[in-house]
Amino acid sequence: MEERNFTISYQAFSGLEELNEEDKALCLKAEEALKTSYSPYSQFKVGTAVQLKGGRIVLGSNQENVAYPSGLCAERVALFKIGSEDPDAVIESMVITAKTDNFVIENPVTCCGGCLQVMAEFEQRQKQEIVVLFYCINGEILKVKGIKNLVPFLFKETRLSV
């Protein structure tokens, strides 16, 4: 038996004022994406802003449905939009943020496993790591480079490729 350990790397910022201008602007775009959230059931709005190589920014927000499994997370809304409109685009970074009127969100909200897997596949396809920021409005911001720092055992099976 061999014991193995993971080491993940990320940066923590106490607020927007500590970020560089590009990351700060992307966080504000993610906040803007919250306005299009359709979340009448959970009342938990999630927004994302994705920065593509070349500067284009794509927004996404969570879209709920009374049949809960039929909804989509903000991250997948934005990523699938990119995949369907510009499949050769290279994603440089993305910000995820959340808001609700029901309570104060005190920590950055992270992605679900399904979104992480989709993010990992985009990263594999483009052969370039994605920088991900988890932005707690009026709170801490976490910055991670590469999806493997979020999901070290992500599903990857190269024999399924064509």
Coordinates of C-alpha atoms in Angstrom, one line a residue:
M1 CA 0.0 0.0 0.0
E2 CA 1.2 3.5 -0.8
E3 CA -0.3 6.6 0.7
R4 CA -0.6 9.5 -1.7
N5 CA -1.6 13.1 -1.0
F6 CA -2.9 16.0 -3.1
T7 CA -1.7 19.5 -2.9
I8 CA -3.9 22.2 -4.3
S9 CA -2.9 25.7 -5.1
Y10 CA -5.2 28.7 -4.9
Q11 CA -5.1 32.4 -3.9
A12 CA -7.5 34.0 -1.4
F13 CA -8.4 37.7 -1.6
S14 CA -10.3 39.6 1.0
G15 CA -12.3 41.6 -1.6
L16 CA -12.5 43.2 -5.0
E17 CA -9.9 45.9 -4.1
E18 CA -7.2 43.3 -3.9
L19 CA -7.8 41.9 -7.5
N20 CA -6.1 43.1 -10.6
E21 CA -8.3 45.2 -12.9
E22 CA -9.1 42.4 -15.3
D23 CA -10.3 40.0 -12.6
K24 CA -12.2 42.8 -10.9
A25 CA -14.1 43.7 -14.1
L26 CA -14.9 40.0 -14.7
C27 CA -16.3 39.7 -11.1
L28 CA -18.6 42.7 -11.8
K29 CA -19.7 41.1 -15.0
A30 CA -20.7 37.9 -13.1
E31 CA -22.7 40.2 -10.7
E32 CA -24.4 41.6 -13.8
A33 CA -25.3 38.0 -14.9
L34 CA -27.3 37.6 -11.7
K35 CA -30.0 39.8 -13.1
T36 CA -31.0 37.2 -15.7
S37 CA -31.2 34.3 -13.2
Y38 CA -34.5 32.5 -13.3
S39 CA -34.7 31.0 -9.8
P40 CA -38.3 31.3 -8.5
Y41 CA -38.0 28.0 -6.6
S42 CA -34.7 28.3 -4.7
Q43 CA -34.5 32.1 -4.9
F44 CA -30.7 31.5 -5.1
K45 CA -29.3 33.4 -8.0
V46 CA -26.0 32.3 -9.5
G47 CA -24.1 34.2 -12.2
T48 CA -21.0 33.6 -14.2
A49 CA -18.8 35.5 -16.5
V50 CA -16.4 33.7 -18.9
Q51 CA -13.5 35.6 -20.4
L52 CA -12.4 34.2 -23.8
K53 CA -9.0 34.7 -25.5
G54 CA -9.3 37.9 -27.4
G55 CA -11.4 39.6 -24.7
R56 CA -15.0 38.5 -25.4
I57 CA -17.0 37.9 -22.2
V58 CA -19.9 35.4 -22.1
L59 CA -22.4 35.6 -19.3
G60 CA -24.5 32.8 -17.8
S61 CA -27.1 32.5 -15.0
N62 CA -28.9 29.6 -13.4
Q63 CA -32.2 28.7 -15.0
E64 CA -34.6 26.7 -12.9
N65 CA -37.6 24.6 -13.7
V66 CA -40.4 23.2 -11.5
A67 CA -39.1 19.8 -12.6
Y68 CA -35.8 20.4 -10.8
P69 CA -33.5 18.2 -12.9
S70 CA -34.5 20.2 -16.0
G71 CA -32.8 23.3 -14.9
L72 CA -29.2 24.3 -15.6
C73 CA -26.4 25.9 -13.5
A74 CA -25.0 29.3 -14.5
E75 CA -21.6 27.8 -15.4
R76 CA -23.1 25.2 -17.8
V77 CA -25.4 27.8 -19.4
A78 CA -22.4 30.0 -20.3
L79 CA -20.1 27.1 -21.3
F80 CA -22.7 25.4 -23.5
K81 CA -23.4 28.8 -25.2
I82 CA -19.7 29.1 -26.0
G83 CA -19.6 25.5 -27.2
S84 CA -22.6 26.0 -29.5
E85 CA -21.7 29.4 -30.8
D86 CA -17.9 29.3 -30.9
P87 CA -16.6 25.7 -30.4
D88 CA -13.0 26.8 -31.1
A89 CA -13.0 29.5 -28.5
V90 CA -10.3 29.4 -25.7
I91 CA -11.5 30.1 -22.2
E92 CA -9.0 32.0 -20.2
S93 CA -10.9 32.6 -16.9
M94 CA -14.3 32.6 -15.4
V95 CA -16.0 34.0 -12.3
I96 CA -18.9 32.4 -10.3
T97 CA -20.9 34.4 -7.8
A98 CA -24.3 34.0 -6.1
K99 CA -26.9 36.1 -4.3
T100 CA -30.1 35.5 -2.4
D101 CA -32.4 37.8 -0.4
N102 CA -33.1 34.9 2.1
F103 CA -29.8 35.0 3.9
V104 CA -26.3 36.5 3.8
I105 CA -23.8 34.4 1.7
E106 CA -20.7 34.5 3.8
N107 CA -18.3 32.4 1.7
P108 CA -17.6 31.9 -1.9
V109 CA -20.1 29.6 -3.6
T110 CA -18.3 26.8 -5.6
C111 CA -19.4 24.7 -8.6
C112 CA -21.3 21.5 -8.4
G113 CA -19.7 18.3 -9.7
G114 CA -21.5 18.4 -13.0
C115 CA -20.3 21.9 -13.8
L116 CA -16.7 21.0 -12.7
Q117 CA -16.8 18.0 -15.1
V118 CA -18.0 20.2 -18.0
M119 CA -15.3 22.8 -17.1
A120 CA -12.6 20.0 -17.1
E121 CA -13.7 18.9 -20.5
F122 CA -13.4 22.4 -22.0
E123 CA -10.0 22.6 -20.4
Q124 CA -8.9 19.3 -21.9
R125 CA -10.2 20.2 -25.4
Q126 CA -8.4 23.5 -25.4
K127 CA -5.3 22.1 -23.9
Q128 CA -5.0 25.2 -21.6
E129 CA -5.9 25.6 -18.0
I130 CA -8.8 27.8 -17.0
V131 CA -8.5 30.3 -14.1
V132 CA -11.6 30.1 -11.9
L133 CA -12.6 32.8 -9.4
F134 CA -15.3 32.1 -6.7
Y135 CA -16.5 35.5 -5.8
C136 CA -18.4 36.2 -2.6
I137 CA -20.0 39.6 -3.0
N138 CA -18.7 41.8 -0.1
G139 CA -16.5 38.9 1.0
E140 CA -13.6 36.6 0.1
I141 CA -12.6 35.7 -3.4
L142 CA -10.8 32.4 -4.2
K143 CA -8.7 32.1 -7.4
V144 CA -7.8 28.7 -8.7
K145 CA -5.7 27.9 -11.8
G146 CA -6.7 24.7 -13.5
I147 CA -9.7 22.4 -12.8
K148 CA -7.4 19.6 -11.5
N149 CA -7.0 21.9 -8.4
L150 CA -10.8 21.5 -7.9
V151 CA -11.3 17.9 -9.0
P152 CA -8.1 15.9 -8.7
F153 CA -10.0 12.7 -9.7
L154 CA -12.0 14.1 -12.5
F155 CA -13.5 11.6 -15.0
K156 CA -11.2 11.3 -18.0
E157 CA -11.2 8.4 -20.5
T158 CA -9.3 9.1 -23.6
R159 CA -10.4 5.9 -25.3
L160 CA -13.9 7.3 -25.6
S161 CA -12.5 10.0 -28.0
V162 CA -13.0 9.7 -31.7

